[in-house]
Each structure stands twice: as C-alpha cells, then as structure tokens.
Short mmCIF file of N, CA and C in Angstrom, two decimals:
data_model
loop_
_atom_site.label_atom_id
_atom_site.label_comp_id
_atom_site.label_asym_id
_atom_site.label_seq_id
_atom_site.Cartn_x
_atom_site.Cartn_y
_atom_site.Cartn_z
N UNK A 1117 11.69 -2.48 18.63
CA UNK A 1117 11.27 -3.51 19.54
C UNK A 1117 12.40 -4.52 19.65
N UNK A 1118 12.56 -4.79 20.60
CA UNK A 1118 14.05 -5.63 20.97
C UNK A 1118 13.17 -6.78 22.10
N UNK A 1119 13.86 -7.99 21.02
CA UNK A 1119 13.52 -9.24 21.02
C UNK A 1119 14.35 -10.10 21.95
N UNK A 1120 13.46 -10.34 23.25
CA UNK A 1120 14.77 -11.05 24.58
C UNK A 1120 15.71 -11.84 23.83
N UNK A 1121 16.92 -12.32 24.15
CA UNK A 1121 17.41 -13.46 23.89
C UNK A 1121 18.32 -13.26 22.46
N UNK A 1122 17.80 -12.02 22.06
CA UNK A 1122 18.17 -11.65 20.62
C UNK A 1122 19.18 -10.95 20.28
N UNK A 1123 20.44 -10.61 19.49
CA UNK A 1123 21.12 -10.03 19.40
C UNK A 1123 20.95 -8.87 17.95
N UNK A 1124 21.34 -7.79 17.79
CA UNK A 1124 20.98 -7.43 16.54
C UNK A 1124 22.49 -7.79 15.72
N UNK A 1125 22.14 -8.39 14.18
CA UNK A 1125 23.20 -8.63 13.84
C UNK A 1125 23.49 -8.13 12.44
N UNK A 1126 22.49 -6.79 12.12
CA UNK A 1126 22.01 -6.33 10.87
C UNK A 1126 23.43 -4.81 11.23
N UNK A 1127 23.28 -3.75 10.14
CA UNK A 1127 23.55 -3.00 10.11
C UNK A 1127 22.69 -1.44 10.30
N UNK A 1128 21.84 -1.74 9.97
CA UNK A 1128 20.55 -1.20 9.71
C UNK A 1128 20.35 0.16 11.26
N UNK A 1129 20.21 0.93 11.12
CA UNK A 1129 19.71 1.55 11.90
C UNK A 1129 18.67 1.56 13.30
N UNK A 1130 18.97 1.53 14.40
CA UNK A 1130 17.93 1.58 15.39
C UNK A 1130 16.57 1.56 15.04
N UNK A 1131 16.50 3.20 14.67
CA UNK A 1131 15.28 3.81 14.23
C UNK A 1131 15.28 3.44 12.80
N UNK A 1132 15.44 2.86 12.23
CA UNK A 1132 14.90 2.60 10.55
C UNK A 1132 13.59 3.29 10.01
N UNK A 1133 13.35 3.53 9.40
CA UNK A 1133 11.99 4.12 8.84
C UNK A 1133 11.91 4.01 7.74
N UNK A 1134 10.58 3.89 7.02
CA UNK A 1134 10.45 3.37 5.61
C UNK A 1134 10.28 5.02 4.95
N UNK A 1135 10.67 5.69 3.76
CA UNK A 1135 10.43 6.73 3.33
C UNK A 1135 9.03 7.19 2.98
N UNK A 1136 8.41 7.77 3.62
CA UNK A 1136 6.80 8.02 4.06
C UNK A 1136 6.54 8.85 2.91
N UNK A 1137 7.36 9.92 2.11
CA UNK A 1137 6.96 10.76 1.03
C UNK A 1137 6.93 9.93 -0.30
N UNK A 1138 7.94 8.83 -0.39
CA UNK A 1138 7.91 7.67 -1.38
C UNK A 1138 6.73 6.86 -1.16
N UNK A 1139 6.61 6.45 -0.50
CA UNK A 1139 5.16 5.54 -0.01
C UNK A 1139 3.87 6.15 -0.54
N UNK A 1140 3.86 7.76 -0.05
CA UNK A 1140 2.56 8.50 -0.06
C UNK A 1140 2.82 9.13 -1.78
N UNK A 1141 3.67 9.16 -2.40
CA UNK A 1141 3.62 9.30 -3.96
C UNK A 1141 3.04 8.27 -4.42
N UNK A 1142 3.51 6.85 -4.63
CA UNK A 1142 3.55 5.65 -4.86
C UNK A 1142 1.88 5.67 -5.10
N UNK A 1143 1.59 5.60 -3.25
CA UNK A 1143 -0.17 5.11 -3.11
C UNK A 1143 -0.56 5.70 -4.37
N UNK A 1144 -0.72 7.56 -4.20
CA UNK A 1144 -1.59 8.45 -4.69
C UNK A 1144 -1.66 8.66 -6.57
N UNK A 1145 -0.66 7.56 -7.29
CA UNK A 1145 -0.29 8.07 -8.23
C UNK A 1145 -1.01 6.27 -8.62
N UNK A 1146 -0.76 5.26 -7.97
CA UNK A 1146 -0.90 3.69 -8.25
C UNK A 1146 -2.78 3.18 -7.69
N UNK A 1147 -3.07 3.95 -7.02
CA UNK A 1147 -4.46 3.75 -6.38
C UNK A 1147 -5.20 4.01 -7.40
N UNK A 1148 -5.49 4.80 -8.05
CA UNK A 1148 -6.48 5.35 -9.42
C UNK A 1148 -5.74 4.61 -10.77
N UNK A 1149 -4.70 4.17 -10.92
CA UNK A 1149 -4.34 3.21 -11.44
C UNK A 1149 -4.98 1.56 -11.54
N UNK A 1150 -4.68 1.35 -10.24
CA UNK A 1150 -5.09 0.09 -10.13
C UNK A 1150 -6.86 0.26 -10.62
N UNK A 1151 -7.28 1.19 -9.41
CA UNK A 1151 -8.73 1.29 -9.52
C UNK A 1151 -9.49 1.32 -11.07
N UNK A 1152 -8.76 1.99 -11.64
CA UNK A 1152 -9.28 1.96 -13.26
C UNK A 1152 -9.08 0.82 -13.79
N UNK A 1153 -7.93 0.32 -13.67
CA UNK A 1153 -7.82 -1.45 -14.26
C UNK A 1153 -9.04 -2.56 -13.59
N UNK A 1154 -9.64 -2.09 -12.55
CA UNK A 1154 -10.61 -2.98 -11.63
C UNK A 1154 -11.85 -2.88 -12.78
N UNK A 1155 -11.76 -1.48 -12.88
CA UNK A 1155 -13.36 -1.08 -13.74
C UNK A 1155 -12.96 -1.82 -14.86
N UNK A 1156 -11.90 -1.65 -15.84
CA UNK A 1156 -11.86 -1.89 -17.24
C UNK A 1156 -12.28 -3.06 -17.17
N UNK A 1157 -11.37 -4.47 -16.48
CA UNK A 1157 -11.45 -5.36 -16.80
C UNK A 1157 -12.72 -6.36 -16.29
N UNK A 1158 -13.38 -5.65 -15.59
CA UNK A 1158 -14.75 -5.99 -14.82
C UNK A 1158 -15.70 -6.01 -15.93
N UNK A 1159 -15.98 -4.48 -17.01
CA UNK A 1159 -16.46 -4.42 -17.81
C UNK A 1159 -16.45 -5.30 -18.89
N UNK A 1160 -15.15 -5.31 -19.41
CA UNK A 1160 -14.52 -6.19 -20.25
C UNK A 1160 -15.17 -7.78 -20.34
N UNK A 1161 -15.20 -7.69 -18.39
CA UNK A 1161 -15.50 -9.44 -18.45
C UNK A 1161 -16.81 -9.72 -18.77
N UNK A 1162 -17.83 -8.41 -18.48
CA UNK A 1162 -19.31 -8.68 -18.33
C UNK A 1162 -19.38 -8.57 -19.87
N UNK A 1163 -19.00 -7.52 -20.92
CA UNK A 1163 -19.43 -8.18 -22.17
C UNK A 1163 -18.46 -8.97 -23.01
N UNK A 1164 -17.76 -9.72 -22.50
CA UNK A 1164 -16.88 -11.24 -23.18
C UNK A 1164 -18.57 -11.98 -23.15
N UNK A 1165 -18.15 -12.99 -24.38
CA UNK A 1165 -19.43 -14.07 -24.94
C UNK A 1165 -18.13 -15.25 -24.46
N UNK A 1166 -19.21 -16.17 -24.61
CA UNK A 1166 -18.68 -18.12 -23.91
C UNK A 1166 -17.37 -18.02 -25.07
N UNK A 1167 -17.28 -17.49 -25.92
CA UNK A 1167 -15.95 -18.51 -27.04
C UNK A 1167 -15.17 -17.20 -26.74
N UNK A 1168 -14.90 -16.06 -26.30
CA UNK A 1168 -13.54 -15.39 -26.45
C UNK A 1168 -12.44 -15.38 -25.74
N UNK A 1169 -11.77 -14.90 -26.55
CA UNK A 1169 -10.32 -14.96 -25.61
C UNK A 1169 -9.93 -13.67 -24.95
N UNK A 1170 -9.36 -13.40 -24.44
CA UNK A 1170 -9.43 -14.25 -23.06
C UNK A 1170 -10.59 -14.23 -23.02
N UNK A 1171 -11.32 -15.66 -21.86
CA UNK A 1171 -12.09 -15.88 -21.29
C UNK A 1171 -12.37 -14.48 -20.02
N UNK A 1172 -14.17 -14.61 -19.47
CA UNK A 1172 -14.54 -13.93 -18.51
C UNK A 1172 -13.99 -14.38 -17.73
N UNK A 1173 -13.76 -15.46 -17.57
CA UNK A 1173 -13.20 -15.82 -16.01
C UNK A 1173 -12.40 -15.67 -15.72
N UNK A 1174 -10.58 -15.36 -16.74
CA UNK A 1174 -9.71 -14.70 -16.84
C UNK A 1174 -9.69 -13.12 -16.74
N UNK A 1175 -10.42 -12.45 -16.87
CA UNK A 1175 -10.86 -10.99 -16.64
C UNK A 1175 -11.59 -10.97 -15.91
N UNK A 1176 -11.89 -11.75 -15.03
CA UNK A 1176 -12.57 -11.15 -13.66
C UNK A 1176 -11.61 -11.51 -12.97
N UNK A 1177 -10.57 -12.07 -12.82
CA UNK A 1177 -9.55 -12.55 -11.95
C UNK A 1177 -8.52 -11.59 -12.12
N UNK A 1178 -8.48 -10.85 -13.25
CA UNK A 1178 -7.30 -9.96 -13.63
C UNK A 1178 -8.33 -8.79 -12.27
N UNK A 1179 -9.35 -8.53 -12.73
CA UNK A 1179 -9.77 -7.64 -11.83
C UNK A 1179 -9.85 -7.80 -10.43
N UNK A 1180 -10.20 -9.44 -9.99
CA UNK A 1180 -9.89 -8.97 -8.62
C UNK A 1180 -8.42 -8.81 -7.95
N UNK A 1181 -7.55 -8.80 -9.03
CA UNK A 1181 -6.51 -8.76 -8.41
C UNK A 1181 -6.17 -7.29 -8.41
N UNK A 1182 -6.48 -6.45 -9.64
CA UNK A 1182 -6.66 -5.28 -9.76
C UNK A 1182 -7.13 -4.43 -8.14
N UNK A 1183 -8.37 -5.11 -8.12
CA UNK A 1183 -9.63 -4.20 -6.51
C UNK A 1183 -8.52 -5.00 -5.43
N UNK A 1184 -7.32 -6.26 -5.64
CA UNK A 1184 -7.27 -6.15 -4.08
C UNK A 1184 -5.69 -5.62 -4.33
N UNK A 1185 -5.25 -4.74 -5.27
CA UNK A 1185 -3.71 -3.70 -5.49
C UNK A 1185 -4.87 -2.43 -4.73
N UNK A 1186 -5.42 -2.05 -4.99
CA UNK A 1186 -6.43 -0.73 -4.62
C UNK A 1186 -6.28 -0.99 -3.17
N UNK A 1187 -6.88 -1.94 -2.82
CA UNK A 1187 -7.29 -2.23 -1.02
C UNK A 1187 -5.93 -2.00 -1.07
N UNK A 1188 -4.73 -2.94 -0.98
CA UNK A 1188 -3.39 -2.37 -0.27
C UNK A 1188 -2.88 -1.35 -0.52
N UNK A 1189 -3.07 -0.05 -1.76
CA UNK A 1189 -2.79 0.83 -1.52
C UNK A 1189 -3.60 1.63 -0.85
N UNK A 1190 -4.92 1.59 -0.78
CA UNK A 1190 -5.68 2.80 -0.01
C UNK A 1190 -5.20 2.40 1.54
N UNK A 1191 -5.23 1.17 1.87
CA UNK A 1191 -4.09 1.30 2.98
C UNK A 1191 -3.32 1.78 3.73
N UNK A 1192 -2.25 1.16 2.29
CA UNK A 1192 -1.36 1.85 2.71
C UNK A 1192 -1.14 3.79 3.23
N UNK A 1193 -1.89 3.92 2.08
CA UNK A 1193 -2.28 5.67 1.93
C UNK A 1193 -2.61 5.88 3.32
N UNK A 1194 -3.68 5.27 4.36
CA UNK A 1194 -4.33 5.59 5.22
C UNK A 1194 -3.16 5.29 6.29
N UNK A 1195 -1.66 4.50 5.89
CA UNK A 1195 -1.37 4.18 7.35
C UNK A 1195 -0.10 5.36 6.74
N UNK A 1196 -0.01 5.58 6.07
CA UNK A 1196 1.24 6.45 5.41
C UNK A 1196 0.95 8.13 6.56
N UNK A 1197 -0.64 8.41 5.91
CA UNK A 1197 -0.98 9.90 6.67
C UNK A 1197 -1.07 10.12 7.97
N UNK A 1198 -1.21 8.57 8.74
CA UNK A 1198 -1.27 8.89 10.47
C UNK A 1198 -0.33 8.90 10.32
N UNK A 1199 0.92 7.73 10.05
CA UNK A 1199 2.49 8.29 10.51
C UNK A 1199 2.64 9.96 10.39
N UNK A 1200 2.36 10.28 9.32
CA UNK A 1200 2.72 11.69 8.82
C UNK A 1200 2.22 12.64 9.92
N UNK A 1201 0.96 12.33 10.19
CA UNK A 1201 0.21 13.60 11.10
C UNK A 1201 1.20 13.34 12.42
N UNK A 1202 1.11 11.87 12.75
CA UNK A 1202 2.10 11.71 14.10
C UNK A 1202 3.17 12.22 14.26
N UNK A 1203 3.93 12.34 13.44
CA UNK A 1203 5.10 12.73 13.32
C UNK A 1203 5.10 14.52 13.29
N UNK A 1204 4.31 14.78 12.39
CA UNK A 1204 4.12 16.30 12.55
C UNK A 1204 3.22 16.70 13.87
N UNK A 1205 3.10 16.02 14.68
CA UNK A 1205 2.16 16.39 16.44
C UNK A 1205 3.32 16.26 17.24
N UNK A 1206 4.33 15.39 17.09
CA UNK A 1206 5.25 15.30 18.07
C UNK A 1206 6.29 16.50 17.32
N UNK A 1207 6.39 16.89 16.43
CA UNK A 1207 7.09 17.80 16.08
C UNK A 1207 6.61 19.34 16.86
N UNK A 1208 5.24 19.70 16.14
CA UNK A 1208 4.84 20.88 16.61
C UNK A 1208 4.41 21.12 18.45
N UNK A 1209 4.98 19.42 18.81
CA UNK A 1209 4.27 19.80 20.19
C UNK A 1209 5.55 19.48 21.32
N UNK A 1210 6.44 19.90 20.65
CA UNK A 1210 7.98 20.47 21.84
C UNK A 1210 8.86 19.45 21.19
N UNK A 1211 8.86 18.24 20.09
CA UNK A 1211 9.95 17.88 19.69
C UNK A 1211 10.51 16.63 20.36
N UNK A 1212 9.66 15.79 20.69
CA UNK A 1212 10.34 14.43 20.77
C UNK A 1212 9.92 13.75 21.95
N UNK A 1213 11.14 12.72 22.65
CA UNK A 1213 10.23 11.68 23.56
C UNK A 1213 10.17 12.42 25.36
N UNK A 1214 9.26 12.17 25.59
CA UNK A 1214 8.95 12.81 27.11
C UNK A 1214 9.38 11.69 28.26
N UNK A 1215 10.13 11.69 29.41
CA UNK A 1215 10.82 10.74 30.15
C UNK A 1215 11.72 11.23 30.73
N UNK A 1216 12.30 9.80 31.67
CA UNK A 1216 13.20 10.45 32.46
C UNK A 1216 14.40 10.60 31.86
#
C-alpha cells in the first residue's frame, strides 16, 4: 500500500512477507502452552487462602494474561491459515495476478 505524498525510504522489499511456516509453528506449539498456564494458575488462584503468597489476585492476573497470550495466538493461527489457503488458491488456480 503506497502512501500519497510518501516516499519509501526503507530497504525492505516491495512485497515483504512475514514467514507464515514460522508463525504457524510458533502459534501451534505456544497456544496449548499458554492455554495450560491459563488453567494452572486459575486453579492455583481458586485454592490460595487470604495469607499466601503469592496472593489470588496475583494468580488470577498471571492467568489472565496467560487466556489473553491464547486469544493472540489462536489468532494469529486463524489469520496465519487463510494467508496459507490464499496463497495456495492463487497458486493452484493459474499462478498469480490477473490484469492488464
């Protein structure tokens, strides 16, 4: 997308693209990661008593930070596989941009 008025003054490639097989490892290996840290420390918080350390309120905060690493990777995961399918439709379907 080219920005009126704008010059490009990067090095960087036209087409840049973020590495979609790194991304889609990342999600699939960090999503059940995170997600298990959501459960542990959720649990954790519900049987903490008023005097321990850490506090519940410190372990429920570890967890929601935990459930919102999950949300940005399932995300991500979900925006990783349309690129992927897109990319493999314009592939299998003659190979690139249609125009004059």
């Amino acid at each position: 997308m080219r920005i009126p008025g704008r010059s490009r003054t990067g090095t960087e490639p036209v087409t840049a693209r973020s590495p979609l097989g790194l991304r889609l490892l990342l999600s699939v290996l960090y999503i059940p990661v995170f997600l298990a840290g959501t459960v542990f420390f959720a649990l954790w918080a519900a049987d903490s008593g008023p005097g321990d350390a850490p506090s519940a309120d410190s372990l429920r905060t570890i967890a929601w930070i935990c459930a919102a690493l999950t949300l940005v990777g399932v995300i991500d995961l979900i925006v990783v596989l349309v690129r992927r399918g897109r990319e493999r439709a314009a592939g299998a379907g003659g190979g690139g941009r249609r125009g004059p």
